[in-house]
Short mmCIF file of C-alpha atoms and ligand atoms in Angstrom, two decimals:
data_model
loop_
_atom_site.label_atom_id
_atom_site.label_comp_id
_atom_site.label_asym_id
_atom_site.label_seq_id
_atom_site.Cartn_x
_atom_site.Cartn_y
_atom_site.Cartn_z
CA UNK A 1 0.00 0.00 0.00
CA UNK A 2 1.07 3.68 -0.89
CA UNK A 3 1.41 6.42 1.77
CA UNK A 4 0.36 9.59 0.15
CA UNK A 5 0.82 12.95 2.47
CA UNK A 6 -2.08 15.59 1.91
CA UNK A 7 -0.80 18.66 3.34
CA UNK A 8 -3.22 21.34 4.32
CA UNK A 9 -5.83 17.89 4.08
CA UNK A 10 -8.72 19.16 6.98
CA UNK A 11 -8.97 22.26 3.91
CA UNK A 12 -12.25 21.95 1.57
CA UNK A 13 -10.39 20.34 -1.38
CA UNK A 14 -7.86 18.29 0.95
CA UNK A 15 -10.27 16.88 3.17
CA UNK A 16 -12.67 15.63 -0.50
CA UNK A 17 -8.74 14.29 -1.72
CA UNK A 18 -8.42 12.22 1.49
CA UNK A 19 -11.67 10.93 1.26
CA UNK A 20 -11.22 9.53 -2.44
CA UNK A 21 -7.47 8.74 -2.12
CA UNK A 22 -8.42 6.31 0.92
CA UNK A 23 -10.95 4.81 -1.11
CA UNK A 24 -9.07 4.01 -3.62
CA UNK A 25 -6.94 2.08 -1.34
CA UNK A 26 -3.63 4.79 -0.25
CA UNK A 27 -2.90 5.43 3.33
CA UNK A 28 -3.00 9.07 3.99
CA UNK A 29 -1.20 10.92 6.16
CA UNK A 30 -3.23 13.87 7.22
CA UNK A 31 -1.25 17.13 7.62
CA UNK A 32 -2.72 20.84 8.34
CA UNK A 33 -1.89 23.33 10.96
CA UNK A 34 -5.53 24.83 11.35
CA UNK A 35 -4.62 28.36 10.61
CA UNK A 36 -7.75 28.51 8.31
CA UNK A 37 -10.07 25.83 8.64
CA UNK A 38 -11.19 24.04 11.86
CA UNK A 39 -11.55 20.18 12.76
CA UNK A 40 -15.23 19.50 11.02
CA UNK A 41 -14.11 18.22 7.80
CA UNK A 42 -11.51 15.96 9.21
CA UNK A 43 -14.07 14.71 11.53
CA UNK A 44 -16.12 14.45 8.39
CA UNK A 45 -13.73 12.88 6.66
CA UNK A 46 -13.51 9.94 9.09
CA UNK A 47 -17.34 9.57 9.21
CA UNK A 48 -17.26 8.85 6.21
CA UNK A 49 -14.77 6.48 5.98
CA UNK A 50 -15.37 4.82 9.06
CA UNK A 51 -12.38 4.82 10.63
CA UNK A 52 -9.64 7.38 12.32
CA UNK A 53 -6.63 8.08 10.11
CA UNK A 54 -3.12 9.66 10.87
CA UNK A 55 -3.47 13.75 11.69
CA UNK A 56 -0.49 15.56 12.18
CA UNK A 57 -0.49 19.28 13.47
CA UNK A 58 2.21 20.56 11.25
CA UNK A 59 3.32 24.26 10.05
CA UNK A 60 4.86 23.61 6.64
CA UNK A 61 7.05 27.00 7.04
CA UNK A 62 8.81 25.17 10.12
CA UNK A 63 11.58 23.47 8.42
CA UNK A 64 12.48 20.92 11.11
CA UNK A 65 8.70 20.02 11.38
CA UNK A 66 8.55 19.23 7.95
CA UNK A 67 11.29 17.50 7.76
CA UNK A 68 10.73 15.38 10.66
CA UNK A 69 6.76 14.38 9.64
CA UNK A 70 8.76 12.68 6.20
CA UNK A 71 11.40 10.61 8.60
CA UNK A 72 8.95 9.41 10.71
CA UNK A 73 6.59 7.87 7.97
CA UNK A 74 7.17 6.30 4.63
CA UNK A 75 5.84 8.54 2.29
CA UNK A 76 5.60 7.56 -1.65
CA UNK A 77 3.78 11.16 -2.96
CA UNK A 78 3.12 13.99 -1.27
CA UNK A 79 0.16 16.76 -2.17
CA UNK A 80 0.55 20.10 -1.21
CA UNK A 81 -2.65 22.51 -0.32
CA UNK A 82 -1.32 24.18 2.49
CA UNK A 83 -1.30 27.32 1.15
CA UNK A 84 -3.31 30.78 1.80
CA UNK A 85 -6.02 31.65 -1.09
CA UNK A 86 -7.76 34.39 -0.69
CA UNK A 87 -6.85 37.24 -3.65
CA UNK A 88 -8.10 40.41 -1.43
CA UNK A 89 -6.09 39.77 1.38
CA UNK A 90 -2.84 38.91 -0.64
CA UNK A 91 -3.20 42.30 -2.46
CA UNK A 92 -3.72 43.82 1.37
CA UNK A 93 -0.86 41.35 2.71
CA UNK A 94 1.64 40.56 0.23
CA UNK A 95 4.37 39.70 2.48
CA UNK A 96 1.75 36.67 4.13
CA UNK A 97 1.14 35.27 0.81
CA UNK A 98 4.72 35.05 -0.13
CA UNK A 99 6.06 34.25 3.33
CA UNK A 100 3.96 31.68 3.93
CA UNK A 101 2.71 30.17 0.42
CA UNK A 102 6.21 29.95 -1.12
CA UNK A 103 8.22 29.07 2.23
CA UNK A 104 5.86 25.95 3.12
CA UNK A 105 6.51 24.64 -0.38
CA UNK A 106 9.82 24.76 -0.54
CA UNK A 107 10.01 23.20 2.66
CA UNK A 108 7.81 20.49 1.62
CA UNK A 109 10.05 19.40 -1.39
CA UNK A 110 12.91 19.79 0.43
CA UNK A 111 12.03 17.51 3.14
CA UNK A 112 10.53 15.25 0.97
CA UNK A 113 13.93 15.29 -1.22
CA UNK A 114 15.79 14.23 1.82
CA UNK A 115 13.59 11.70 3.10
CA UNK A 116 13.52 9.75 -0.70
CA UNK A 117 9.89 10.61 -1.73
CA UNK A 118 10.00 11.35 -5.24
CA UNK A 119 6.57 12.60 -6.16
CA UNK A 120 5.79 16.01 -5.94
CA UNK A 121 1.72 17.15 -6.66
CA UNK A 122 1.07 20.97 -6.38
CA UNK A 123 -2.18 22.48 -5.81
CA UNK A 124 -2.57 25.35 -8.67
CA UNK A 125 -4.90 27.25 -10.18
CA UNK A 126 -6.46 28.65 -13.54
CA UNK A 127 -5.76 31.87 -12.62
CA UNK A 128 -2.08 31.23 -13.61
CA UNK A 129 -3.85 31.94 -17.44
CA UNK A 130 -5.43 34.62 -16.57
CA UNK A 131 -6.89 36.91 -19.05
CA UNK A 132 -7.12 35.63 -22.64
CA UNK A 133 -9.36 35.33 -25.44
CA UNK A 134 -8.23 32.16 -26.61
CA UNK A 135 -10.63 30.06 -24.86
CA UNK A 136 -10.73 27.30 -24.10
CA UNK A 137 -7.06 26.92 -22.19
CA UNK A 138 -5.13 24.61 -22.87
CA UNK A 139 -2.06 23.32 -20.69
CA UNK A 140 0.13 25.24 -23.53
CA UNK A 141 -1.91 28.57 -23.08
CA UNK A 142 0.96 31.09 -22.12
CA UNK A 143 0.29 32.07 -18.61
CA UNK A 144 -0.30 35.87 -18.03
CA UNK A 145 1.45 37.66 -15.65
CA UNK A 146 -0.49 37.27 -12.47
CA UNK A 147 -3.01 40.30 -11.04
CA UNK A 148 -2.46 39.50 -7.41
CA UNK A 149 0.05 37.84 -4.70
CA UNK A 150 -1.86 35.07 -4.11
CA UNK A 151 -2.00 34.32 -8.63
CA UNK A 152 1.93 34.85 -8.31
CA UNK A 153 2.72 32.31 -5.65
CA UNK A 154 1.07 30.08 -7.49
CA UNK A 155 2.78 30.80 -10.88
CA UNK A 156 6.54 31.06 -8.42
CA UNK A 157 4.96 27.73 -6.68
CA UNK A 158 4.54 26.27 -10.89
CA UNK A 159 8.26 27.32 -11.17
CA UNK A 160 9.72 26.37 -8.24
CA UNK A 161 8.37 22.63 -8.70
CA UNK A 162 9.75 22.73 -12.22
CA UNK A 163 12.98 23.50 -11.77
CA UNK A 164 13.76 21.27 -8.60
CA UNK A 165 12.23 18.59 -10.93
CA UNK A 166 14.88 19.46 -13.61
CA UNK A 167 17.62 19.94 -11.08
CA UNK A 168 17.28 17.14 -8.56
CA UNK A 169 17.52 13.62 -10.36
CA UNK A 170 14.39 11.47 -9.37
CA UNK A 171 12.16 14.23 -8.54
CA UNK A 172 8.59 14.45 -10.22
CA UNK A 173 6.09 16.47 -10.39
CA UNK A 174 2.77 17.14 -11.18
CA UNK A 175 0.89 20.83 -11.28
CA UNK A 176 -2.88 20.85 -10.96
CA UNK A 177 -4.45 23.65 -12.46
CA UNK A 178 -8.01 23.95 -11.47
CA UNK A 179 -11.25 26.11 -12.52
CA UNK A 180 -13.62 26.73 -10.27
CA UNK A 181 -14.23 24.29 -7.62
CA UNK A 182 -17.12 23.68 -6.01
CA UNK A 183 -19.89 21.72 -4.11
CA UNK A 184 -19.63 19.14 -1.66
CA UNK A 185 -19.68 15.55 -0.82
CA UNK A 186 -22.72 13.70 -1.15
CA UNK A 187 -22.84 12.64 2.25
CA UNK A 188 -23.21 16.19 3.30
CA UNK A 189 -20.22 15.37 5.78
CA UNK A 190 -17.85 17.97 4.28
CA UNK A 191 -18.17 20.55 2.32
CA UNK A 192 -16.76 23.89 2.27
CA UNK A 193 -16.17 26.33 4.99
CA UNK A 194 -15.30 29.66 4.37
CA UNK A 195 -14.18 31.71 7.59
CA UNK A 196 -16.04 35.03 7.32
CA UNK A 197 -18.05 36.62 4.75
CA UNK A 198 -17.11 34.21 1.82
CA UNK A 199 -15.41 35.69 -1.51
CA UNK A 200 -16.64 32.72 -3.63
CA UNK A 201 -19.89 32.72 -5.71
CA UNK A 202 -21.46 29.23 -4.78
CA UNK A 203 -20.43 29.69 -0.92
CA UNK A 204 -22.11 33.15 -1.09
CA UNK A 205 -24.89 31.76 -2.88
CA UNK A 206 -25.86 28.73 -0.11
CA UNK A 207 -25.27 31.50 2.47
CA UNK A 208 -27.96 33.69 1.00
CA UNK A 209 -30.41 31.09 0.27
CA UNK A 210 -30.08 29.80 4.13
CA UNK A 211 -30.42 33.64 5.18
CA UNK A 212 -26.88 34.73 6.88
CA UNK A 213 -26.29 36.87 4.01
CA UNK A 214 -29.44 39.27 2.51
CA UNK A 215 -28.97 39.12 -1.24
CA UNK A 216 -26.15 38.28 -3.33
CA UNK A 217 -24.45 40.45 -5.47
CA UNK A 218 -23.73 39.60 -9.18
CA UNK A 219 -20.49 41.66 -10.43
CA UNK A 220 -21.44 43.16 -13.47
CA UNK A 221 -24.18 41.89 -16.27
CA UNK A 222 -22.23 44.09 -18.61
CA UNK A 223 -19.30 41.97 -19.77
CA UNK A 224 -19.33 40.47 -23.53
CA UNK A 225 -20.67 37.20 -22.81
CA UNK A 226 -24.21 35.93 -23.88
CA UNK A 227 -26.15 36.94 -20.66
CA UNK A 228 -23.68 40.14 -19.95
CA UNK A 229 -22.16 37.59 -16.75
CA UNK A 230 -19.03 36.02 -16.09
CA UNK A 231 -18.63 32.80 -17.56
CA UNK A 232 -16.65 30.02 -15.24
CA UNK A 233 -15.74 26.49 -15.76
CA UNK A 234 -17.18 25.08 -12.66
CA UNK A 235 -15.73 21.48 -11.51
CA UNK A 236 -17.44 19.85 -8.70
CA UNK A 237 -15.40 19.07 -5.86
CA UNK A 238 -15.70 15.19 -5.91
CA UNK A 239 -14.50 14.52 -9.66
CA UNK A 240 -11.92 16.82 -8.56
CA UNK A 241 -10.51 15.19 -6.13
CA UNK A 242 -10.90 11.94 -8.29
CA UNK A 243 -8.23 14.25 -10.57
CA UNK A 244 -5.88 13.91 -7.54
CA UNK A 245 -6.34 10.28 -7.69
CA UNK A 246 -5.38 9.93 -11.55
CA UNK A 247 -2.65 12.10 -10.89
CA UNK A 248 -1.09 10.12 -7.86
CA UNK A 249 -1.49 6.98 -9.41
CA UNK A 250 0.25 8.21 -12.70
CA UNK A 251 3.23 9.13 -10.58
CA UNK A 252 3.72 6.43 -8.42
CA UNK A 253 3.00 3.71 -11.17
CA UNK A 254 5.75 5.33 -13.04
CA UNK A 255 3.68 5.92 -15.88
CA UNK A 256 4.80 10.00 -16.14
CA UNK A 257 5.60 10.96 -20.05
CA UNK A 258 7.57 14.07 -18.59
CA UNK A 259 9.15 14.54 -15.11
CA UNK A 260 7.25 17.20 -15.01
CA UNK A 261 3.53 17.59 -16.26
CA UNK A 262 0.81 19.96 -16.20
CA UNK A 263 -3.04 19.03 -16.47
CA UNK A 264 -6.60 21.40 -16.06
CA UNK A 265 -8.69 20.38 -13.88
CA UNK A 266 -12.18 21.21 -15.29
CA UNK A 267 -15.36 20.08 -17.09
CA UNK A 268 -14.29 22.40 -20.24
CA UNK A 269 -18.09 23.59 -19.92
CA UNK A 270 -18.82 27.29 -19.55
CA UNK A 271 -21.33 28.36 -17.72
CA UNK A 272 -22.85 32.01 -16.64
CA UNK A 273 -22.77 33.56 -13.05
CA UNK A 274 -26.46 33.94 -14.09
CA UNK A 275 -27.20 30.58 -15.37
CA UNK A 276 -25.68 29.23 -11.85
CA UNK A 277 -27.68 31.45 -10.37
CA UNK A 278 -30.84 30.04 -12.17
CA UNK A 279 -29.80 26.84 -11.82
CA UNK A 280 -29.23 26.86 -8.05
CA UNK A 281 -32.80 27.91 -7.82
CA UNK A 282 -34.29 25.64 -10.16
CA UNK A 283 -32.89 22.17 -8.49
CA UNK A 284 -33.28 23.60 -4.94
CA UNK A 285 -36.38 24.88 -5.15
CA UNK A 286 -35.91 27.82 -4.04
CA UNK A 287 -35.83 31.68 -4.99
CA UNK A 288 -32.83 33.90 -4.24
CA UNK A 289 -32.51 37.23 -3.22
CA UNK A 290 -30.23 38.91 -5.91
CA UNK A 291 -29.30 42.19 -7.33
CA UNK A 292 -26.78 43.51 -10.59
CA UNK A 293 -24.04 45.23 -9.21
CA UNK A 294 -20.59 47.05 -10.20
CA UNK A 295 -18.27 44.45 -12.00
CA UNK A 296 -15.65 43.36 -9.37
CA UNK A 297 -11.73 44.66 -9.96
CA UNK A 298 -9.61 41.95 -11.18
CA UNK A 299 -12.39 39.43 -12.62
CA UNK A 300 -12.05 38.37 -16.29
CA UNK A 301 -14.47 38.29 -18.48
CA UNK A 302 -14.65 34.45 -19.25
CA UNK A 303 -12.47 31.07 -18.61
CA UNK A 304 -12.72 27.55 -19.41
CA UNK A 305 -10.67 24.34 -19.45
CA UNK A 306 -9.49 22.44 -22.72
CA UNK A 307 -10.07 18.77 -20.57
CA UNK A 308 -7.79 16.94 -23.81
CA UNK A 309 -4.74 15.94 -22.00
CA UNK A 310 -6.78 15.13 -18.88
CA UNK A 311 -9.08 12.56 -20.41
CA UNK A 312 -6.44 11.42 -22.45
CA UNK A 313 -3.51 11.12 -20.07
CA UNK A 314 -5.02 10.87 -16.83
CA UNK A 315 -7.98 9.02 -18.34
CA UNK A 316 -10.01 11.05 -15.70
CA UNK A 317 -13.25 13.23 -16.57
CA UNK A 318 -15.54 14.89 -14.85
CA UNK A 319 -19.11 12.98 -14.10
CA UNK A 320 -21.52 15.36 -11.76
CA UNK A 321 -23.82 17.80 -13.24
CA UNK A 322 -24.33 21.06 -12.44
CA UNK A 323 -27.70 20.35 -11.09
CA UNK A 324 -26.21 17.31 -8.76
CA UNK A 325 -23.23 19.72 -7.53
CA UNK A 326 -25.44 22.47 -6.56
CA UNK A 327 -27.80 20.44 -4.81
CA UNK A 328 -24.88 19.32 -2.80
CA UNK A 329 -24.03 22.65 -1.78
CA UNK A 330 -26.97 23.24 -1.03
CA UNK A 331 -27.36 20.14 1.10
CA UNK A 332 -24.07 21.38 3.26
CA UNK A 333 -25.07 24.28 3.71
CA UNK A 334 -28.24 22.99 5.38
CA UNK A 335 -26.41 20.18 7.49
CA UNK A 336 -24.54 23.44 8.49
CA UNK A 337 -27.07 25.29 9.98
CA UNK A 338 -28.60 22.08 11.49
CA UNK A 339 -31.63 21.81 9.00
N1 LIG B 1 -19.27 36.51 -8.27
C1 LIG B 1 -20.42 37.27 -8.08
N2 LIG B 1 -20.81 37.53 -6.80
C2 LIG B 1 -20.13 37.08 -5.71
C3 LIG B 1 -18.97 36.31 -5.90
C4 LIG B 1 -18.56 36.04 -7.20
O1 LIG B 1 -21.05 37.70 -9.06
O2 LIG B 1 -20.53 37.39 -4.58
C5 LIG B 1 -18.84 36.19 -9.64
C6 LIG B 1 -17.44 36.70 -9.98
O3 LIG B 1 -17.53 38.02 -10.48
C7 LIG B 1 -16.99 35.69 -11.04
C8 LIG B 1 -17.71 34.39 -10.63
O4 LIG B 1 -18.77 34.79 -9.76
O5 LIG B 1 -17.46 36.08 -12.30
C9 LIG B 1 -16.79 33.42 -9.89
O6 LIG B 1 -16.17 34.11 -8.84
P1 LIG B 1 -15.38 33.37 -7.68
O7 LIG B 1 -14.88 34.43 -6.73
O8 LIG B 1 -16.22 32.28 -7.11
O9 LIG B 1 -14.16 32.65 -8.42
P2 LIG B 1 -13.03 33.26 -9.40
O10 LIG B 1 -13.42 32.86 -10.78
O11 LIG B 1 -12.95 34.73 -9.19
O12 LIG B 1 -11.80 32.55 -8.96
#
């Protein structure tokens, strides 16, 4: 059996990853230091698996810590979360962002370097692309140089993974990119948790519906799209994870093409900040309280995933519909409030 580390794994996509790399029959090693999330999804997590698994209070920026989690287990792959993610405060906070997202990693590959575990798998993002009219992306889309802290550390992140992987014989590594994830489990056991008033559409959405928030605002009906809304690719959290699986698998079978490989994570699907408005409604049942307002700084206008080299190379696609993903929200957010 492999021993897969999931650092920053009691986060919203960490704690789904766990879930579905257990499954599929890896130990995990649980790793987070709680500075943003607190113990319900890793209590979730072993609900639904029915059984207690390894958690180890760890601060990725502390170097010995690091290093000593990777001598005292044998760990095959590692994936790497831990990482701050929200773009406002990174503008606000630079020095946090790259302090903290950049140091951990490092750390991470260094310890895992000197403990003999060769495969690397970093949590990135689709806003490495950012603004382009060449839609969809593919893997080869030139990035864009990135509009906050946060988008740089994960481009710097991209880089630094690269070139340890060309420097350091042995070392592989995967990069992640994903769209816009969202949802929950279908348990309802996990889901996402966002500390504060949430940045996030589909978190703000729930949050409305269930009546801590008054009405959501949509940023701009303006933009060139065919409703005047954004247009997102939005991946559902499960088949996301699942992604994580593919990818792990790849590297520890040995099966890589290039020591170093990139893949999106995404359905390739556009869809509207409007039409996931109306479709939130329409499965749930419900009617939200929403209003057009000012586009927000720093959005572009649309993005969505070329899935090619995913389905090809990973042989991984995603499954869950819109409707089914939003009805999971919605069902967390419920469970949440102790409907
Ligand atoms: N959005 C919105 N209202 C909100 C939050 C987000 O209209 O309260 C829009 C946002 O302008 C973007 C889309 O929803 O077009 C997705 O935004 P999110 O912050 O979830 O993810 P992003 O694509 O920015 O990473």
């Amino acid at each position: 059996m492999k021993t897969v580390l999931v650092s920053g794994g009691a986060g919203y996509i960490g704690s789904h990853v766990t879930v579905e790399l257990v499954q599929s029959g890896y130990n995990v090693v649980v790793a987070d230091n709680f500075s943003n999330c607190d113990r319900t999804c890793f209590e979730g997590v072993q609900k639904i698996l029915g059984r207690e698994l390894p958690l180890e209070v760890v601060d990725f920026c502390d170097a010995a810590a690091s290093d000593a989690l990777f001598a005292k287990y044998h760990i095959d792959a590692v994936i790497h979360f831990a990482a701050f993610k929200a773009v406002g405060e990174s503008v606000a906070d630079p020095l946090k962002y790259y302090g903290n997202n950049l140091e951990s990693f490092v750390n991470v590959i260094s310890a895992a370097r000197a403990h003999g575990c060769n495969n690397i798998l970093f949590s990135s993002s689709a806003t490495v692309y950012g603004e382009t009219d060449k839609l969809p992306v593919t893997e080869q889309s030139e990035r864009q140089p990135a509009t906050s802290p946060y988008g740089n550390t994960k481009q710097i992140c991209e880089d630094i993974l690269r070139d340890c992987v060309k420097a350091y014989e042995g070392i592989h590594g995967i990069a992640l990119r994903y769209f816009n994830p969202i949802g929950a489990h279908p348990s309802a056991l996990i889901g996402e948790l966002p500390r504060g008033v949430p940045a996030n559409l589909v978190p703000y959405i729930t949050q409305t519906a269930i009546g801590k928030r008054e009405c959501l605002s949509i940023f701009g009906n303006d933009y060139p799209t065919p409703d005047g809304t954004c247009l997102r690719d939005y991946i559902d959290i499960v088949d996301l994870a699942k992604a994580h699986v593919a990818a792990v698998t790849r590297m520890v079978d040995g099966r890589m093409k290039l020591d170093y490989e990139i893949f999106n994570v995404g359905t390739g699907k556009p869809v509207s900040v409007m039409e996931l408005v109306t479709t939130f409604e329409k499965v749930n049942n419900l009617k939200l309280n929403y209003r057009i307002a000012p586009r927000r700084p720093g959005d572009v206008t649309a993005i969505w995933a070329d899935t090619a080299v995913g389905e090809k190379e990973l042989g991984w696609k995603a499954t869950r519909t819109l409707d089914e993903t939003l009805a999971s929200a919605w069902a967390w957010e419920k469970k949440l409030a102790g409907k």
